[in-house]
Short mmCIF file of C-alpha atoms (C1' of nucleotides) in Angstrom, two decimals:
data_model
loop_
_atom_site.label_atom_id
_atom_site.label_comp_id
_atom_site.label_asym_id
_atom_site.label_seq_id
_atom_site.Cartn_x
_atom_site.Cartn_y
_atom_site.Cartn_z
CA MET F 1 9.18 0.54 -4.33
CA ASN F 2 5.94 0.10 -6.18
CA LYS F 3 3.60 2.87 -5.23
CA VAL F 4 0.46 4.20 -6.88
CA ILE F 5 -1.60 7.13 -5.64
CA LEU F 6 -4.85 7.95 -7.42
CA VAL F 7 -7.68 10.37 -6.85
CA GLY F 8 -10.87 9.66 -8.75
CA ARG F 9 -14.50 8.57 -8.66
CA LEU F 10 -15.88 5.05 -8.60
CA ALA F 11 -17.21 4.16 -12.04
CA GLN F 12 -19.52 1.62 -10.44
CA ASP F 13 -20.41 0.17 -7.06
CA PRO F 14 -17.69 -2.15 -5.75
CA GLU F 15 -18.26 -5.82 -6.35
CA VAL F 16 -17.35 -7.99 -3.38
CA ARG F 17 -16.57 -11.68 -3.88
CA TYR F 18 -14.95 -14.34 -1.74
CA THR F 19 -12.17 -16.82 -2.33
CA GLN F 20 -12.69 -20.48 -1.42
CA SER F 21 -11.03 -19.89 1.91
CA GLY F 22 -13.38 -17.01 2.62
CA LYS F 23 -11.12 -14.03 1.95
CA ALA F 24 -13.08 -11.02 0.77
CA VAL F 25 -11.98 -9.24 -2.39
CA ALA F 26 -13.56 -6.08 -3.70
CA SER F 27 -13.11 -4.68 -7.19
CA PHE F 28 -14.18 -1.61 -9.05
CA ASN F 29 -12.95 0.79 -11.70
CA LEU F 30 -11.75 4.21 -10.69
CA ALA F 31 -12.34 7.06 -13.14
CA VAL F 32 -9.26 9.27 -12.89
CA ASN F 33 -9.51 12.48 -14.85
CA ARG F 34 -6.49 13.21 -16.98
CA PHE F 35 -6.00 16.90 -16.25
CA SER F 36 -6.90 16.81 -12.67
CA SER F 37 -7.03 20.50 -11.80
CA GLY F 38 -9.28 21.02 -14.78
CA GLN F 39 -13.01 20.92 -14.63
CA GLY F 40 -14.72 20.67 -17.96
CA GLN F 41 -13.11 17.66 -19.58
CA ASN F 42 -14.59 14.21 -19.79
CA ASN F 43 -11.42 12.38 -20.47
CA ALA F 44 -10.51 9.80 -17.86
CA ASP F 45 -8.54 6.64 -17.31
CA PHE F 46 -10.67 3.82 -15.94
CA ILE F 47 -8.29 2.00 -13.66
CA PRO F 48 -9.14 -1.39 -12.13
CA ILE F 49 -8.80 -1.39 -8.34
CA VAL F 50 -8.68 -4.48 -6.13
CA ALA F 51 -8.92 -4.59 -2.33
CA TRP F 52 -8.56 -7.61 -0.04
CA GLU F 53 -9.96 -8.75 3.27
CA LYS F 54 -10.92 -6.09 5.81
CA LEU F 55 -10.37 -3.30 3.28
CA ALA F 56 -12.55 -5.18 0.77
CA GLU F 57 -15.40 -5.26 3.24
CA THR F 58 -14.97 -1.60 4.06
CA CYS F 59 -15.26 -0.90 0.34
CA GLY F 60 -18.41 -2.96 0.02
CA ASN F 61 -19.93 -1.27 3.04
CA ASN F 62 -18.99 2.31 2.39
CA LEU F 63 -18.30 3.03 -1.23
CA THR F 64 -20.75 3.66 -4.02
CA LYS F 65 -20.64 4.67 -7.66
CA GLY F 66 -19.61 8.28 -8.20
CA GLN F 67 -17.91 8.69 -4.84
CA LYS F 68 -14.56 10.48 -4.75
CA VAL F 69 -11.71 8.60 -3.11
CA LEU F 70 -7.95 8.51 -2.84
CA VAL F 71 -6.44 5.09 -3.44
CA ASP F 72 -2.96 4.26 -2.18
CA GLY F 73 -1.64 0.96 -3.47
CA ARG F 74 0.70 -0.89 -5.77
CA LEU F 75 0.55 -1.75 -9.45
CA GLN F 76 0.30 -5.41 -10.21
CA ILE F 77 0.36 -7.34 -13.47
CA ARG F 78 -1.77 -10.44 -13.34
CA SER F 79 -1.84 -13.25 -15.91
CA TYR F 80 -4.96 -15.15 -16.71
CA GLU F 81 -6.24 -17.45 -19.39
CA ALA F 82 -8.76 -15.77 -21.66
CA ASN F 83 -11.85 -17.42 -23.11
CA ASP F 84 -10.03 -18.15 -26.36
CA GLY F 85 -7.39 -20.09 -24.42
CA GLN F 86 -4.82 -17.35 -24.80
CA LYS F 87 -2.76 -16.16 -21.87
CA ARG F 88 -3.36 -12.50 -21.31
CA ARG F 89 -2.09 -9.89 -18.86
CA VAL F 90 -4.07 -7.34 -16.96
CA ALA F 91 -2.83 -4.51 -14.78
CA GLU F 92 -4.63 -3.51 -11.63
CA VAL F 93 -3.95 -1.47 -8.55
CA VAL F 94 -3.99 -3.45 -5.32
CA ALA F 95 -5.23 -0.97 -2.74
CA GLN F 96 -3.35 -0.70 0.53
CA SER F 97 -5.55 2.06 1.88
CA ILE F 98 -8.48 4.11 0.64
CA GLU F 99 -9.35 7.55 1.91
CA PHE F 100 -12.88 8.88 1.46
CA LEU F 101 -12.75 12.40 0.12
CA GLU F 102 -16.48 12.87 0.28
CA ARG F 103 -19.02 12.06 2.91
CA ARG F 104 -21.83 10.05 1.38
CA GLN F 105 -25.44 10.55 2.33
CA ALA F 106 -26.77 7.65 4.39
CA PRO F 107 -28.80 5.16 2.32
CA ALA F 108 -32.56 5.77 2.10
CA SER F 109 -33.74 3.91 5.20
CA SER F 110 -30.84 3.80 7.61
CA GLY F 111 -31.00 1.17 10.34
CA ASP F 112 -32.19 -1.06 7.56
CA ALA F 113 -30.57 -2.20 4.41
CA GLY F 114 -29.07 -0.55 1.42
CA ASN F 115 -25.97 -2.38 0.35
CA THR F 116 -24.09 -1.13 3.40
CA ASP F 117 -23.79 -4.49 5.13
CA ILE F 118 -21.24 -6.76 3.66
CA ASN F 119 -22.81 -9.74 5.34
CA SER F 120 -25.83 -9.41 3.15
CA PHE F 121 -23.75 -10.59 0.23
CA GLY F 122 -23.90 -14.23 -0.60
CA LYS F 123 -20.47 -15.79 -0.30
CA ASP F 124 -19.64 -17.07 -3.74
CA VAL F 125 -16.87 -19.57 -3.61
CA TYR F 126 -13.64 -19.21 -5.57
CA PRO F 127 -10.35 -21.04 -5.53
CA GLU F 128 -8.08 -19.56 -2.91
CA GLU F 129 -5.91 -16.67 -4.07
CA GLU F 130 -7.39 -16.68 -7.50
CA ILE F 131 -9.06 -13.35 -7.96
CA PRO F 132 -12.67 -14.05 -8.77
CA PHE F 133 -13.32 -11.79 -11.75
CA MET V 1 -3.75 12.95 -8.86
CA ASN V 2 -2.43 10.04 -10.82
CA LYS V 3 1.03 9.19 -9.57
CA VAL V 4 3.14 6.08 -9.92
CA ILE V 5 6.59 5.58 -8.43
CA LEU V 6 8.50 2.43 -9.27
CA VAL V 7 11.98 1.12 -8.59
CA GLY V 8 13.12 -1.76 -10.74
CA ARG V 9 15.41 -3.01 -13.47
CA LEU V 10 14.93 -2.80 -17.21
CA ALA V 11 13.81 -6.14 -18.56
CA GLN V 12 15.25 -5.22 -21.96
CA ASP V 13 16.94 -2.33 -23.75
CA PRO V 14 14.53 0.50 -24.46
CA GLU V 15 13.02 0.55 -27.90
CA VAL V 16 12.85 4.02 -29.42
CA ARG V 17 10.40 4.77 -32.23
CA TYR V 18 9.06 7.92 -33.83
CA THR V 19 5.61 9.20 -34.60
CA GLN V 20 4.84 10.61 -38.04
CA SER V 21 5.50 14.09 -36.77
CA GLY V 22 8.87 13.03 -35.42
CA LYS V 23 8.14 12.75 -31.72
CA ALA V 24 10.36 10.18 -30.05
CA VAL V 25 8.77 7.53 -27.88
CA ALA V 26 10.68 4.97 -25.86
CA SER V 27 9.25 1.82 -24.35
CA PHE V 28 10.50 -0.97 -22.15
CA ASN V 29 9.32 -3.26 -19.38
CA LEU V 30 10.44 -2.61 -15.84
CA ALA V 31 10.90 -5.62 -13.57
CA VAL V 32 9.71 -4.54 -10.13
CA ASN V 33 10.32 -7.05 -7.35
CA ARG V 34 7.28 -7.74 -5.25
CA PHE V 35 8.83 -7.71 -1.77
CA SER V 36 11.27 -4.98 -2.27
CA SER V 37 13.35 -5.22 0.89
CA GLY V 38 13.76 -8.91 0.25
CA GLN V 39 16.73 -10.41 -1.45
CA GLY V 40 16.24 -13.97 -2.58
CA GLN V 41 12.97 -13.93 -4.47
CA ASN V 42 12.59 -13.88 -8.21
CA ASN V 43 9.02 -12.75 -8.30
CA ALA V 44 8.44 -9.52 -10.14
CA ASP V 45 5.82 -7.49 -11.94
CA PHE V 46 6.87 -6.60 -15.49
CA ILE V 47 5.40 -3.17 -15.97
CA PRO V 48 5.29 -1.46 -19.39
CA ILE V 49 6.90 1.98 -19.33
CA VAL V 50 6.54 4.65 -22.01
CA ALA V 51 8.53 7.87 -22.31
CA TRP V 52 8.07 10.68 -24.82
CA GLU V 53 10.24 13.22 -26.61
CA LYS V 54 13.37 14.39 -24.82
CA LEU V 55 12.96 11.83 -22.07
CA ALA V 56 12.52 9.10 -24.68
CA GLU V 57 15.83 10.03 -26.23
CA THR V 58 17.53 10.10 -22.86
CA CYS V 59 16.24 6.57 -22.31
CA GLY V 60 17.52 5.39 -25.65
CA ASN V 61 20.90 6.97 -25.03
CA ASN V 62 21.47 6.01 -21.44
CA LEU V 63 19.49 2.99 -20.36
CA THR V 64 20.25 -0.64 -20.95
CA LYS V 65 18.80 -3.97 -19.93
CA GLY V 66 19.37 -4.78 -16.28
CA GLN V 67 19.91 -1.22 -15.15
CA LYS V 68 18.23 -0.09 -11.95
CA VAL V 69 16.07 3.00 -12.22
CA LEU V 70 13.34 4.90 -10.45
CA VAL V 71 10.40 5.82 -12.65
CA ASP V 72 8.04 8.62 -11.68
CA GLY V 73 4.96 8.84 -13.86
CA ARG V 74 1.27 8.30 -14.25
CA LEU V 75 -0.82 5.22 -14.99
CA GLN V 76 -2.62 5.27 -18.29
CA ILE V 77 -5.12 2.89 -19.85
CA ARG V 78 -4.81 2.75 -23.61
CA SER V 79 -7.23 1.10 -26.02
CA TYR V 80 -6.07 -0.55 -29.19
CA GLU V 81 -7.37 -2.94 -31.77
CA ALA V 82 -5.83 -6.40 -31.46
CA ASN V 83 -4.90 -8.63 -34.39
CA ASP V 84 -8.17 -10.52 -34.07
CA GLY V 85 -10.06 -7.24 -34.56
CA GLN V 86 -11.06 -7.07 -30.90
CA LYS V 87 -10.68 -3.87 -28.93
CA ARG V 88 -8.39 -4.45 -26.01
CA ARG V 89 -7.04 -2.32 -23.18
CA VAL V 90 -3.51 -2.11 -21.91
CA ALA V 91 -2.13 -0.30 -18.91
CA GLU V 92 1.23 1.44 -19.03
CA VAL V 93 3.14 3.95 -16.99
CA VAL V 94 3.87 7.17 -18.82
CA ALA V 95 7.17 8.32 -17.34
CA GLN V 96 7.49 11.94 -16.26
CA SER V 97 11.02 11.51 -14.97
CA ILE V 98 13.51 8.68 -14.62
CA GLU V 99 16.32 8.63 -12.10
CA PHE V 100 19.33 6.40 -12.68
CA LEU V 101 20.12 4.51 -9.50
CA GLU V 102 23.22 2.93 -10.95
CA ARG V 103 26.05 4.25 -12.98
CA ARG V 104 26.52 2.16 -16.12
CA GLN V 105 29.93 1.33 -17.48
CA ALA V 106 30.63 3.18 -20.72
CA PRO V 107 30.08 1.05 -23.85
CA ALA V 108 33.12 -0.89 -25.14
CA SER V 109 34.63 1.70 -27.45
CA SER V 110 33.57 5.06 -26.22
CA GLY V 111 33.88 7.92 -28.68
CA ASP V 112 32.29 5.55 -31.09
CA ALA V 113 28.88 4.09 -31.18
CA GLY V 114 27.20 1.48 -29.12
CA ASN V 115 23.51 2.14 -29.01
CA THR V 116 24.16 5.28 -27.01
CA ASP V 117 23.38 7.67 -29.79
CA ILE V 118 19.74 8.07 -30.53
CA ASN V 119 20.51 9.59 -33.87
CA SER V 120 21.83 6.30 -35.09
CA PHE V 121 18.30 4.96 -35.02
CA GLY V 122 16.39 5.12 -38.23
CA LYS V 123 13.29 7.22 -37.84
CA ASP V 124 10.46 4.85 -38.53
CA VAL V 125 7.33 6.72 -39.33
CA TYR V 126 4.11 6.26 -37.41
CA PRO V 127 0.81 8.08 -37.43
CA GLU V 128 0.97 11.04 -35.08
CA GLU V 129 0.06 10.36 -31.47
CA GLU V 130 -0.46 6.70 -32.08
CA ILE V 131 2.02 4.87 -29.96
CA PRO V 132 4.10 2.78 -32.34
CA PHE V 133 4.14 -0.65 -30.66
CA MET X 1 13.42 11.87 -5.92
CA ASN X 2 11.95 14.19 -3.37
CA LYS X 3 8.20 13.80 -3.36
CA VAL X 4 5.59 14.74 -0.80
CA ILE X 5 1.86 14.08 -1.12
CA LEU X 6 -0.46 15.47 1.53
CA VAL X 7 -4.21 15.64 2.00
CA GLY X 8 -5.43 18.09 4.60
CA ARG X 9 -7.24 21.32 5.35
CA LEU X 10 -5.87 24.85 5.29
CA ALA X 11 -5.26 26.05 8.84
CA GLN X 12 -5.60 29.64 7.65
CA ASP X 13 -6.15 31.65 4.49
CA PRO X 14 -3.08 31.67 2.26
CA GLU X 15 -0.85 34.69 2.59
CA VAL X 16 0.45 35.99 -0.73
CA ARG X 17 3.58 38.13 -0.88
CA TYR X 18 5.91 39.23 -3.64
CA THR X 19 9.66 39.15 -4.10
CA GLN X 20 11.51 42.25 -5.26
CA SER X 21 11.37 41.03 -8.81
CA GLY X 22 7.61 40.53 -8.57
CA LYS X 23 7.37 36.79 -8.17
CA ALA X 24 4.30 35.79 -6.19
CA VAL X 25 4.73 33.42 -3.27
CA ALA X 26 1.86 32.00 -1.22
CA SER X 27 2.19 30.33 2.16
CA PHE X 28 -0.13 28.57 4.56
CA ASN X 29 -0.15 25.70 7.02
CA LEU X 30 -1.89 22.51 6.10
CA ALA X 31 -3.53 20.53 8.90
CA VAL X 32 -2.95 16.88 8.09
CA ASN X 33 -4.76 14.48 10.37
CA ARG X 34 -2.56 11.72 11.70
CA PHE X 35 -4.89 8.73 11.27
CA SER X 36 -6.47 9.76 8.08
CA SER X 37 -9.28 7.22 7.75
CA GLY X 38 -10.33 8.04 11.28
CA GLN X 39 -12.93 10.59 12.11
CA GLY X 40 -13.00 11.64 15.74
CA GLN X 41 -9.43 12.64 16.49
CA ASN X 42 -8.10 16.14 16.69
CA ASN X 43 -4.48 15.28 16.27
CA ALA X 44 -2.83 16.82 13.26
CA ASP X 45 0.50 17.88 11.84
CA PHE X 46 0.54 21.52 10.79
CA ILE X 47 2.79 21.51 7.79
CA PRO X 48 4.06 24.72 6.17
CA ILE X 49 3.28 24.90 2.45
CA VAL X 50 4.83 27.32 -0.02
CA ALA X 51 3.73 27.93 -3.61
CA TRP X 52 5.38 30.14 -6.22
CA GLU X 53 4.29 32.28 -9.15
CA LYS X 54 1.16 31.21 -11.03
CA LEU X 55 0.35 28.55 -8.46
CA ALA X 56 0.77 31.11 -5.68
CA GLU X 57 -1.81 33.33 -7.29
CA THR X 58 -4.19 30.44 -7.78
CA CYS X 59 -3.85 29.73 -4.07
CA GLY X 60 -4.56 33.34 -3.14
CA ASN X 61 -7.56 33.45 -5.44
CA ASN X 62 -9.14 30.11 -4.71
CA LEU X 63 -8.18 28.72 -1.33
CA THR X 64 -9.55 29.61 2.05
CA LYS X 65 -9.16 28.42 5.59
CA GLY X 66 -10.72 25.03 6.24
CA GLN X 67 -10.70 23.92 2.62
CA LYS X 68 -9.61 20.37 1.84
CA VAL X 69 -6.82 20.02 -0.69
CA LEU X 70 -4.23 17.60 -1.96
CA VAL X 71 -0.72 19.04 -2.16
CA ASP X 72 1.90 17.46 -4.38
CA GLY X 73 5.39 18.86 -3.87
CA ARG X 74 8.85 18.43 -2.48
CA LEU X 75 10.30 18.79 0.99
CA GLN X 76 12.80 21.59 1.37
CA ILE X 77 14.99 22.63 4.28
CA ARG X 78 15.56 26.37 4.38
CA SER X 79 18.06 28.23 6.56
CA TYR X 80 17.37 31.64 7.95
CA GLU X 81 18.72 33.92 10.61
CA ALA X 82 16.43 34.13 13.64
CA ASN X 83 15.77 37.28 15.65
CA ASP X 84 18.39 36.27 18.19
CA GLY X 85 20.99 36.16 15.43
CA GLN X 86 21.08 32.37 15.43
CA LYS X 87 20.94 30.41 12.23
CA ARG X 88 17.93 28.15 12.23
CA ARG X 89 16.44 25.63 9.82
CA VAL X 90 12.84 25.23 8.80
CA ALA X 91 11.22 22.54 6.70
CA GLU X 92 8.47 23.35 4.27
CA VAL X 93 6.75 21.70 1.36
CA VAL X 94 7.18 23.51 -1.94
CA ALA X 95 3.96 22.77 -3.80
CA GLN X 96 4.22 21.65 -7.42
CA SER X 97 0.49 21.22 -7.80
CA ILE X 98 -2.57 21.55 -5.62
CA GLU X 99 -5.82 19.74 -6.24
CA PHE X 100 -9.04 21.07 -4.74
CA LEU X 101 -10.94 18.24 -3.11
CA GLU X 102 -13.89 20.43 -2.22
CA ARG X 103 -15.83 22.97 -4.11
CA ARG X 104 -16.01 26.21 -2.15
CA GLN X 105 -19.09 28.37 -1.99
CA ALA X 106 -18.64 31.58 -3.96
CA PRO X 107 -17.76 34.59 -1.77
CA ALA X 108 -20.69 36.65 -0.43
CA SER X 109 -21.13 39.09 -3.29
CA SER X 110 -19.71 37.52 -6.38
CA GLY X 111 -18.89 39.84 -9.25
CA ASP X 112 -17.38 41.99 -6.56
CA ALA X 113 -14.49 41.42 -4.27
CA GLY X 114 -13.88 39.08 -1.42
CA ASN X 115 -10.23 38.24 -1.25
CA THR X 116 -10.53 36.36 -4.50
CA ASP X 117 -8.51 38.77 -6.57
CA ILE X 118 -4.81 38.56 -6.06
CA ASN X 119 -4.34 41.96 -7.61
CA SER X 120 -6.06 43.58 -4.67
CA PHE X 121 -3.05 42.70 -2.57
CA GLY X 122 -0.44 45.36 -2.22
CA LYS X 123 2.84 44.19 -3.64
CA ASP X 124 5.22 44.18 -0.73
CA VAL X 125 8.77 44.12 -1.92
CA TYR X 126 11.25 41.47 -0.90
CA PRO X 127 14.72 40.58 -2.06
CA GLU X 128 14.55 38.23 -4.98
CA GLU X 129 14.41 34.54 -4.13
CA GLU X 130 14.31 35.19 -0.43
CA ILE X 131 11.03 33.86 0.81
CA PRO X 132 9.22 36.76 2.41
CA PHE X 133 8.03 35.30 5.75
CA MET D 1 -2.65 10.89 3.16
CA ASN D 2 0.75 11.97 4.36
CA LYS D 3 3.36 10.40 2.16
CA VAL D 4 7.00 11.25 1.60
CA ILE D 5 9.32 9.47 -0.81
CA LEU D 6 12.99 10.43 -0.85
CA VAL D 7 16.09 9.14 -2.56
CA GLY D 8 19.40 10.27 -1.13
CA ARG D 9 22.54 9.38 0.76
CA LEU D 10 23.06 9.16 4.51
CA ALA D 11 24.89 12.23 5.73
CA GLN D 12 26.18 10.25 8.70
CA ASP D 13 25.91 6.82 10.29
CA PRO D 14 22.53 6.27 11.92
CA GLU D 15 22.39 6.88 15.62
CA VAL D 16 20.34 4.30 17.50
CA ARG D 17 18.92 5.12 20.93
CA TYR D 18 16.28 3.54 23.12
CA THR D 19 13.23 4.85 24.91
CA GLN D 20 12.68 4.02 28.58
CA SER D 21 10.47 1.15 27.58
CA GLY D 22 13.16 -0.24 25.31
CA LYS D 23 11.85 0.81 21.91
CA ALA D 24 14.66 1.37 19.44
CA VAL D 25 14.74 4.61 17.48
CA ALA D 26 17.26 5.41 14.76
CA SER D 27 17.96 8.84 13.35
CA PHE D 28 20.09 10.28 10.60
CA ASN D 29 20.05 13.03 8.02
CA LEU D 30 19.45 12.18 4.40
CA ALA D 31 21.18 14.31 1.77
CA VAL D 32 18.71 14.67 -1.09
CA ASN D 33 20.07 16.40 -4.17
CA ARG D 34 17.87 19.15 -5.49
CA PHE D 35 18.03 18.45 -9.22
CA SER D 36 18.04 14.75 -9.06
CA SER D 37 18.75 13.77 -12.66
CA GLY D 38 21.62 16.19 -12.68
CA GLN D 39 25.16 15.22 -11.95
CA GLY D 40 27.41 18.13 -11.23
CA GLN D 41 25.64 20.05 -8.49
CA ASN D 42 26.39 19.81 -4.81
CA ASN D 43 23.21 21.35 -3.58
CA ALA D 44 21.17 19.19 -1.28
CA ASP D 45 18.48 19.25 1.36
CA PHE D 46 19.55 17.54 4.58
CA ILE D 47 16.36 15.95 5.80
CA PRO D 48 16.06 14.41 9.27
CA ILE D 49 14.86 10.80 9.19
CA VAL D 50 13.55 8.80 12.12
CA ALA D 51 12.86 5.07 12.24
CA TRP D 52 11.32 3.05 15.06
CA GLU D 53 11.65 -0.44 16.48
CA LYS D 54 12.55 -3.22 14.07
CA LEU D 55 13.24 -0.78 11.27
CA ALA D 56 15.45 1.25 13.60
CA GLU D 57 17.56 -1.79 14.30
CA THR D 58 17.79 -2.64 10.63
CA CYS D 59 19.08 0.88 10.05
CA GLY D 60 21.68 0.56 12.80
CA ASN D 61 22.79 -2.80 11.47
CA ASN D 62 22.86 -2.11 7.77
CA LEU D 63 23.22 1.53 6.94
CA THR D 64 26.32 3.65 6.93
CA LYS D 65 27.27 7.17 5.96
CA GLY D 66 27.22 7.77 2.22
CA GLN D 67 24.93 4.89 1.39
CA LYS D 68 22.15 5.51 -1.13
CA VAL D 69 18.65 4.65 0.04
CA LEU D 70 15.01 5.24 -0.75
CA VAL D 71 12.95 6.30 2.25
CA ASP D 72 9.17 5.92 2.25
CA GLY D 73 7.47 7.59 5.18
CA ARG D 74 5.38 10.42 6.50
CA LEU D 75 6.19 14.01 7.41
CA GLN D 76 5.78 14.85 11.05
CA ILE D 77 6.05 18.11 12.96
CA ARG D 78 7.38 17.64 16.48
CA SER D 79 7.43 20.23 19.26
CA TYR D 80 10.18 20.38 21.82
CA GLU D 81 11.56 22.77 24.38
CA ALA D 82 14.83 24.33 23.28
CA ASN D 83 17.75 25.08 25.60
CA ASP D 84 16.63 28.68 25.94
CA GLY D 85 13.26 27.48 27.27
CA GLN D 86 11.49 28.34 24.02
CA LYS D 87 9.11 25.92 22.38
CA ARG D 88 10.31 25.12 18.91
CA ARG D 89 9.09 22.91 16.07
CA VAL D 90 11.05 20.52 13.97
CA ALA D 91 9.99 18.56 10.92
CA GLU D 92 11.20 15.03 10.33
CA VAL D 93 10.31 12.10 8.14
CA VAL D 94 9.15 9.04 10.04
CA ALA D 95 10.29 6.16 7.88
CA GLN D 96 7.81 3.39 7.13
CA SER D 97 10.22 1.47 4.93
CA ILE D 98 13.71 1.92 3.62
CA GLU D 99 15.03 0.35 0.45
CA PHE D 100 18.75 -0.08 -0.05
CA LEU D 101 19.73 1.12 -3.50
CA GLU D 102 23.34 0.06 -3.13
CA ARG D 103 24.97 -3.02 -1.79
CA ARG D 104 27.53 -2.09 0.84
CA GLN D 105 30.83 -3.90 1.17
CA ALA D 106 30.97 -5.98 4.35
CA PRO D 107 32.90 -4.28 7.17
CA ALA D 108 36.64 -4.97 7.34
CA SER D 109 36.64 -8.13 9.45
CA SER D 110 33.32 -9.80 8.91
CA GLY D 111 32.29 -12.40 11.45
CA ASP D 112 33.48 -9.88 13.97
CA ALA D 113 32.17 -6.52 14.88
CA GLY D 114 31.88 -3.32 12.99
CA ASN D 115 28.77 -1.48 14.01
CA THR D 116 26.62 -4.05 12.30
CA ASP D 117 25.20 -5.59 15.45
CA ILE D 118 22.60 -3.50 17.12
CA ASN D 119 23.00 -5.41 20.35
CA SER D 120 26.43 -4.00 20.77
CA PHE D 121 24.88 -0.64 21.48
CA GLY D 122 24.36 0.26 25.09
CA LYS D 123 20.72 0.85 25.80
CA ASP D 124 20.52 4.44 26.88
CA VAL D 125 17.32 5.11 28.71
CA TYR D 126 14.84 7.78 27.66
CA PRO D 127 11.33 8.62 28.71
CA GLU D 128 8.87 6.52 26.76
CA GLU D 129 7.76 7.96 23.43
CA GLU D 130 10.00 10.95 23.75
CA ILE D 131 12.41 10.85 20.90
CA PRO D 132 15.87 10.77 22.40
CA PHE D 133 17.72 13.42 20.40
"C1'" DT J 1 -18.90 -0.56 -20.35
"C1'" DT J 2 -18.23 3.37 -17.04
"C1'" DT J 3 -17.25 8.72 -12.70
"C1'" DT J 4 -18.37 14.32 -11.56
"C1'" DT K 1 -1.10 30.00 16.62
"C1'" DT K 2 -4.12 26.86 13.75
"C1'" DT K 3 -8.18 22.63 9.96
"C1'" DT K 4 -13.00 19.38 9.85
#
DNA sequence: TTTT
DNA sequence: TTTT
């Protein structure tokens, strides 16, 4: 059992990258307010969220900065080598599903662009299974 | 909503410290297996757990390395200044409740010590509200 | 561990009653859609929610039919005697916290009534700790 | 979002039945203690659990009365016609995964029967998708 | 670094 | 009995 359930707002637009083998991976920070029934406080945890494959593309196509979502996932500790050569650990939530809690207005000229089409992203290439960020 | 539910085993005995004002705080890593119905794999996330006050003392008194527990809490991102002067962020689960999923054998000579008595710990002093580790 | 987390819409306005000793208790059904990322389906579970005391009054004062909320609670099985004298069991979720996922428009003439003031309810009397519905 | 997480003990051995189309469905009650960190109380909710297909067979093969498990699932309200012709509603948790929190001793003569082999069950026939109990 |  |  490793379950995380968060309600918050995207601190930025999701960034969608691709592994070498072409798997999509989306990432963004979720601003989760600390006293969640409250209203007036500006005290939040900024929690890194990662989504893979089909869910990653849904994120890229449908989510934007400020949007309120519920993230259901698991907490993962990932090791990486920092710039100074040191091994460091980072925690992130690997999303298993994301529920939109707010309808977003369609982008300015619908039928056209916006960042709503994942295929408009260039496919940067990354080593397979290594998260590209 | 910021909810985390984990089942795992303590990677080490809890460490109990005290803030300047005398608040107890326990910390340990929880080894959470990645494919939890599985049996043979030794692939786990080591997730930092923090407990405060009464719950911290319960941890110090009752939990030992290897013990299986369920932790219910919230995910928190904490900033701190690293040794190299850099500001760094660490994620940890602040426990709201801990359920023992295994009875532990009483320590060798019960009636006596072991590390089961929190009061046997010296009360190191730390600045209030700054987590001492 | 007995944890329930639901996102749904109130199927009706909360009903607030009082036990003999004056404890408030609110109840309503929550319509929880079965395939929650979906949009077009009208297939839902109608799950009975119960809230006590301060939370009950918050429900009576702030929630209305159709509103989207997140309920965090526990699942409880309650026995009662039915009209035909038979003992029957009902499941309900006892809310521990409720998060509003939608701002509601203020009632028609704010500053005045609406059903936003719990104190405008008559205090029906019920035997202590027996849920009055 | 419709999530239920329970820790408790099986109140009886799982019963495994089959729908007309051959889908396995297991059912049992889970005894979930009300004050879960406590020790001395014998006050529990008996919550009906249902599992389908592969998970149902795993239940039939591996779970027995008294065993401690963690159930992760969703809460479902099901309508049925009672013996007196009345329509009645029952709540149950549809398990999505079940984690064994206790190793069970192998049945008396391993290599032989016990109720550990799902195929030893006769396949009772039920109308498709109608839960057979 | 950040959301409303 | 029901929500959008």
